PDB file of C-alpha atoms in Angstrom:
ATOM      1  CA  UNK A   1       1.025  33.096 -57.498  1.00  0.00           C
ATOM      2  CA  UNK A   2       1.118  33.070 -53.765  1.00  0.00           C
ATOM      3  CA  UNK A   3       4.206  33.210 -51.669  1.00  0.00           C
ATOM      4  CA  UNK A   4       5.416  30.112 -49.862  1.00  0.00           C
ATOM      5  CA  UNK A   5       5.064  30.380 -46.119  1.00  0.00           C
ATOM      6  CA  UNK A   6       8.176  30.161 -44.046  1.00  0.00           C
ATOM      7  CA  UNK A   7       7.728  26.857 -42.166  1.00  0.00           C
ATOM      8  CA  UNK A   8      10.504  27.558 -39.714  1.00  0.00           C
ATOM      9  CA  UNK A   9       9.291  28.507 -36.251  1.00  0.00           C
ATOM     10  CA  UNK A  10      10.221  31.654 -34.517  1.00  0.00           C
ATOM     11  CA  UNK A  11      13.169  31.490 -32.119  1.00  0.00           C
ATOM     12  CA  UNK A  12      10.817  32.000 -29.186  1.00  0.00           C
ATOM     13  CA  UNK A  13       8.624  29.017 -30.086  1.00  0.00           C
ATOM     14  CA  UNK A  14      11.719  26.815 -30.515  1.00  0.00           C
ATOM     15  CA  UNK A  15      13.010  27.843 -27.091  1.00  0.00           C
ATOM     16  CA  UNK A  16       9.616  27.172 -25.499  1.00  0.00           C
ATOM     17  CA  UNK A  17       9.453  23.760 -27.163  1.00  0.00           C
ATOM     18  CA  UNK A  18      12.937  22.878 -25.898  1.00  0.00           C
ATOM     19  CA  UNK A  19      12.007  23.973 -22.370  1.00  0.00           C
ATOM     20  CA  UNK A  20       8.870  21.828 -22.490  1.00  0.00           C
ATOM     21  CA  UNK A  21      10.850  18.794 -23.666  1.00  0.00           C
ATOM     22  CA  UNK A  22      13.447  19.337 -20.915  1.00  0.00           C
ATOM     23  CA  UNK A  23      10.734  19.647 -18.271  1.00  0.00           C
ATOM     24  CA  UNK A  24       8.925  16.483 -19.380  1.00  0.00           C
ATOM     25  CA  UNK A  25      12.229  14.600 -19.560  1.00  0.00           C
ATOM     26  CA  UNK A  26      13.092  15.578 -15.993  1.00  0.00           C
ATOM     27  CA  UNK A  27       9.697  14.352 -14.766  1.00  0.00           C
ATOM     28  CA  UNK A  28      10.152  11.039 -16.558  1.00  0.00           C
ATOM     29  CA  UNK A  29      13.671  10.683 -15.141  1.00  0.00           C
ATOM     30  CA  UNK A  30      12.408  11.184 -11.584  1.00  0.00           C
ATOM     31  CA  UNK A  31       9.694   8.562 -12.041  1.00  0.00           C
ATOM     32  CA  UNK A  32      12.073   5.999 -13.540  1.00  0.00           C
ATOM     33  CA  UNK A  33      14.837   6.702 -11.025  1.00  0.00           C
ATOM     34  CA  UNK A  34      12.506   6.301  -8.085  1.00  0.00           C
ATOM     35  CA  UNK A  35      11.444   2.832  -9.240  1.00  0.00           C
ATOM     36  CA  UNK A  36       9.008   0.636  -7.378  1.00  0.00           C
ATOM     37  CA  UNK A  37       8.760   1.198  -3.657  1.00  0.00           C
ATOM     38  CA  UNK A  38       9.455  -1.578  -1.203  1.00  0.00           C
ATOM     39  CA  UNK A  39       6.395  -3.621  -0.181  1.00  0.00           C
ATOM     40  CA  UNK A  40       4.998  -2.901   3.268  1.00  0.00           C
ATOM     41  CA  UNK A  41       6.140  -5.456   5.853  1.00  0.00           C
ATOM     42  CA  UNK A  42       3.145  -6.855   7.737  1.00  0.00           C
ATOM     43  CA  UNK A  43       2.570  -9.058  10.769  1.00  0.00           C
ATOM     44  CA  UNK A  44      -0.806 -10.855  10.985  1.00  0.00           C
ATOM     45  CA  UNK A  45      -2.215 -11.884  14.365  1.00  0.00           C
ATOM     46  CA  UNK A  46      -5.333 -13.978  14.894  1.00  0.00           C
ATOM     47  CA  UNK A  47      -7.196 -12.493  17.869  1.00  0.00           C
ATOM     48  CA  UNK A  48     -10.522 -14.255  17.346  1.00  0.00           C
ATOM     49  CA  UNK A  49      -9.642 -17.908  17.898  1.00  0.00           C
ATOM     50  CA  UNK A  50     -10.764 -19.101  14.452  1.00  0.00           C
ATOM     51  CA  UNK A  51      -8.400 -21.802  13.221  1.00  0.00           C
ATOM     52  CA  UNK A  52      -6.047 -20.892  10.348  1.00  0.00           C
ATOM     53  CA  UNK A  53      -7.402 -17.354   9.969  1.00  0.00           C
ATOM     54  CA  UNK A  54      -3.970 -15.707  10.275  1.00  0.00           C
ATOM     55  CA  UNK A  55      -2.574 -17.976   7.556  1.00  0.00           C
ATOM     56  CA  UNK A  56      -5.510 -17.265   5.248  1.00  0.00           C
ATOM     57  CA  UNK A  57      -5.215 -13.533   5.861  1.00  0.00           C
ATOM     58  CA  UNK A  58      -1.508 -13.841   5.059  1.00  0.00           C
ATOM     59  CA  UNK A  59      -2.343 -15.434   1.705  1.00  0.00           C
ATOM     60  CA  UNK A  60      -4.743 -12.604   0.864  1.00  0.00           C
ATOM     61  CA  UNK A  61      -2.194  -9.925   1.791  1.00  0.00           C
ATOM     62  CA  UNK A  62       0.595 -11.609  -0.168  1.00  0.00           C
ATOM     63  CA  UNK A  63      -1.676 -11.851  -3.206  1.00  0.00           C
ATOM     64  CA  UNK A  64      -2.110  -8.070  -2.924  1.00  0.00           C
ATOM     65  CA  UNK A  65       1.675  -7.520  -2.878  1.00  0.00           C
ATOM     66  CA  UNK A  66       2.336  -7.067   0.837  1.00  0.00           C
ATOM     67  CA  UNK A  67       5.349  -8.707   2.492  1.00  0.00           C
ATOM     68  CA  UNK A  68       3.933 -10.718   5.406  1.00  0.00           C
ATOM     69  CA  UNK A  69       6.926 -11.381   7.661  1.00  0.00           C
ATOM     70  CA  UNK A  70       5.059 -13.209  10.436  1.00  0.00           C
ATOM     71  CA  UNK A  71       1.655 -14.690  11.176  1.00  0.00           C
ATOM     72  CA  UNK A  72       0.322 -16.385  14.273  1.00  0.00           C
ATOM     73  CA  UNK A  73      -2.023 -16.067  17.220  1.00  0.00           C
ATOM     74  CA  UNK A  74      -2.432 -12.982  19.378  1.00  0.00           C
ATOM     75  CA  UNK A  75      -2.026 -13.322  23.138  1.00  0.00           C
ATOM     76  CA  UNK A  76      -5.501 -11.917  23.811  1.00  0.00           C
ATOM     77  CA  UNK A  77      -8.830 -12.073  21.989  1.00  0.00           C
ATOM     78  CA  UNK A  78     -10.397  -8.959  20.422  1.00  0.00           C
ATOM     79  CA  UNK A  79     -13.882  -8.199  19.192  1.00  0.00           C
ATOM     80  CA  UNK A  80     -12.799  -5.695  16.534  1.00  0.00           C
ATOM     81  CA  UNK A  81     -10.099  -6.048  13.920  1.00  0.00           C
ATOM     82  CA  UNK A  82      -7.472  -3.320  13.895  1.00  0.00           C
ATOM     83  CA  UNK A  83      -4.433  -2.274  11.892  1.00  0.00           C
ATOM     84  CA  UNK A  84      -1.525  -1.063  14.030  1.00  0.00           C
ATOM     85  CA  UNK A  85       1.088   1.296  12.606  1.00  0.00           C
ATOM     86  CA  UNK A  86       4.540   0.460  13.999  1.00  0.00           C
ATOM     87  CA  UNK A  87       6.881   2.794  12.106  1.00  0.00           C
ATOM     88  CA  UNK A  88       5.199   6.103  11.302  1.00  0.00           C
ATOM     89  CA  UNK A  89       3.158   8.516  13.409  1.00  0.00           C
ATOM     90  CA  UNK A  90       1.251   9.640  10.321  1.00  0.00           C
ATOM     91  CA  UNK A  91      -0.064   6.065   9.838  1.00  0.00           C
ATOM     92  CA  UNK A  92       1.047   5.980   6.201  1.00  0.00           C
ATOM     93  CA  UNK A  93       1.706   2.216   6.100  1.00  0.00           C
ATOM     94  CA  UNK A  94      -1.361   1.290   8.161  1.00  0.00           C
ATOM     95  CA  UNK A  95      -3.658   3.346   5.929  1.00  0.00           C
ATOM     96  CA  UNK A  96      -2.591   1.370   2.868  1.00  0.00           C
ATOM     97  CA  UNK A  97      -3.083  -2.007   4.562  1.00  0.00           C
ATOM     98  CA  UNK A  98      -6.375  -1.001   6.200  1.00  0.00           C
ATOM     99  CA  UNK A  99      -7.755   0.257   2.892  1.00  0.00           C
ATOM    100  CA  UNK A 100      -6.687  -2.946   1.118  1.00  0.00           C
ATOM    101  CA  UNK A 101      -8.464  -5.162   3.655  1.00  0.00           C
ATOM    102  CA  UNK A 102     -11.386  -2.880   4.423  1.00  0.00           C
ATOM    103  CA  UNK A 103     -10.540  -2.491   8.119  1.00  0.00           C
ATOM    104  CA  UNK A 104     -11.676   0.840   9.521  1.00  0.00           C
ATOM    105  CA  UNK A 105      -9.826   1.018  12.827  1.00  0.00           C
ATOM    106  CA  UNK A 106      -6.193   2.169  12.792  1.00  0.00           C
ATOM    107  CA  UNK A 107      -4.065   2.819  15.851  1.00  0.00           C
ATOM    108  CA  UNK A 108      -0.452   3.907  16.269  1.00  0.00           C
ATOM    109  CA  UNK A 109       1.926   2.021  18.545  1.00  0.00           C
ATOM    110  CA  UNK A 110       5.456   2.823  17.430  1.00  0.00           C
ATOM    111  CA  UNK A 111       7.909  -0.063  17.778  1.00  0.00           C
ATOM    112  CA  UNK A 112      10.819   0.191  15.377  1.00  0.00           C
ATOM    113  CA  UNK A 113      12.662  -2.721  16.995  1.00  0.00           C
ATOM    114  CA  UNK A 114      10.541  -5.239  15.088  1.00  0.00           C
ATOM    115  CA  UNK A 115      10.719  -5.974  11.382  1.00  0.00           C
ATOM    116  CA  UNK A 116       6.996  -5.408  10.667  1.00  0.00           C
ATOM    117  CA  UNK A 117       5.882  -1.903   9.753  1.00  0.00           C
ATOM    118  CA  UNK A 118       2.247  -2.815  10.373  1.00  0.00           C
ATOM    119  CA  UNK A 119       0.403  -5.362  12.501  1.00  0.00           C
ATOM    120  CA  UNK A 120      -2.990  -6.625  11.392  1.00  0.00           C
ATOM    121  CA  UNK A 121      -4.951  -7.967  14.338  1.00  0.00           C
ATOM    122  CA  UNK A 122      -7.962  -9.969  13.196  1.00  0.00           C
ATOM    123  CA  UNK A 123     -10.819  -9.809  15.691  1.00  0.00           C
ATOM    124  CA  UNK A 124     -14.135 -11.591  16.031  1.00  0.00           C
ATOM    125  CA  UNK A 125     -15.593  -9.264  13.395  1.00  0.00           C
ATOM    126  CA  UNK A 126     -13.419 -10.907  10.702  1.00  0.00           C
ATOM    127  CA  UNK A 127     -16.504 -11.661   8.581  1.00  0.00           C
ATOM    128  CA  UNK A 128     -16.811  -7.909   7.946  1.00  0.00           C
ATOM    129  CA  UNK A 129     -13.368  -7.751   6.322  1.00  0.00           C
ATOM    130  CA  UNK A 130     -14.206  -7.538   2.635  1.00  0.00           C
ATOM    131  CA  UNK A 131     -11.143  -9.349   1.301  1.00  0.00           C
ATOM    132  CA  UNK A 132     -11.634 -12.285   3.675  1.00  0.00           C
ATOM    133  CA  UNK A 133     -15.173 -12.856   2.437  1.00  0.00           C
ATOM    134  CA  UNK A 134     -14.104 -14.308  -0.889  1.00  0.00           C
ATOM    135  CA  UNK A 135     -15.524 -17.791  -1.389  1.00  0.00           C
ATOM    136  CA  UNK A 136     -12.182 -19.582  -1.097  1.00  0.00           C
ATOM    137  CA  UNK A 137     -11.524 -17.959   2.289  1.00  0.00           C
ATOM    138  CA  UNK A 138     -14.899 -18.489   3.943  1.00  0.00           C
ATOM    139  CA  UNK A 139     -14.350 -20.563   7.053  1.00  0.00           C
TER     140      UNK A 139
END
């Protein structure tokens, strides 16, 4: 008759298993502790003269989870739409908003006195903005 195998692990394998569990637990704790990040605060300005475009853009951005704190008309008209970073030189907020809308041009104009982290300026090329071309938003 054969001998029964010892099912207990070696002390080294138990220690390695405990270290792995501790490592994975610490990663999970960091993810849970961090929680959801705050939504990016956005200002939407209509710089093309098309009626209600800023409001409609606001609806699209809010549906995507952005916090639109202001929308209205720009003081001057623009041909091209642009996303303006207001808080960070590395354009981290503007990149997220630009990618969500499909706007290619990003500029930095730091102004931390305002509440918006990003300004979206909708120009005369608004028909190229992929998220504004949904049927319910066609003007």
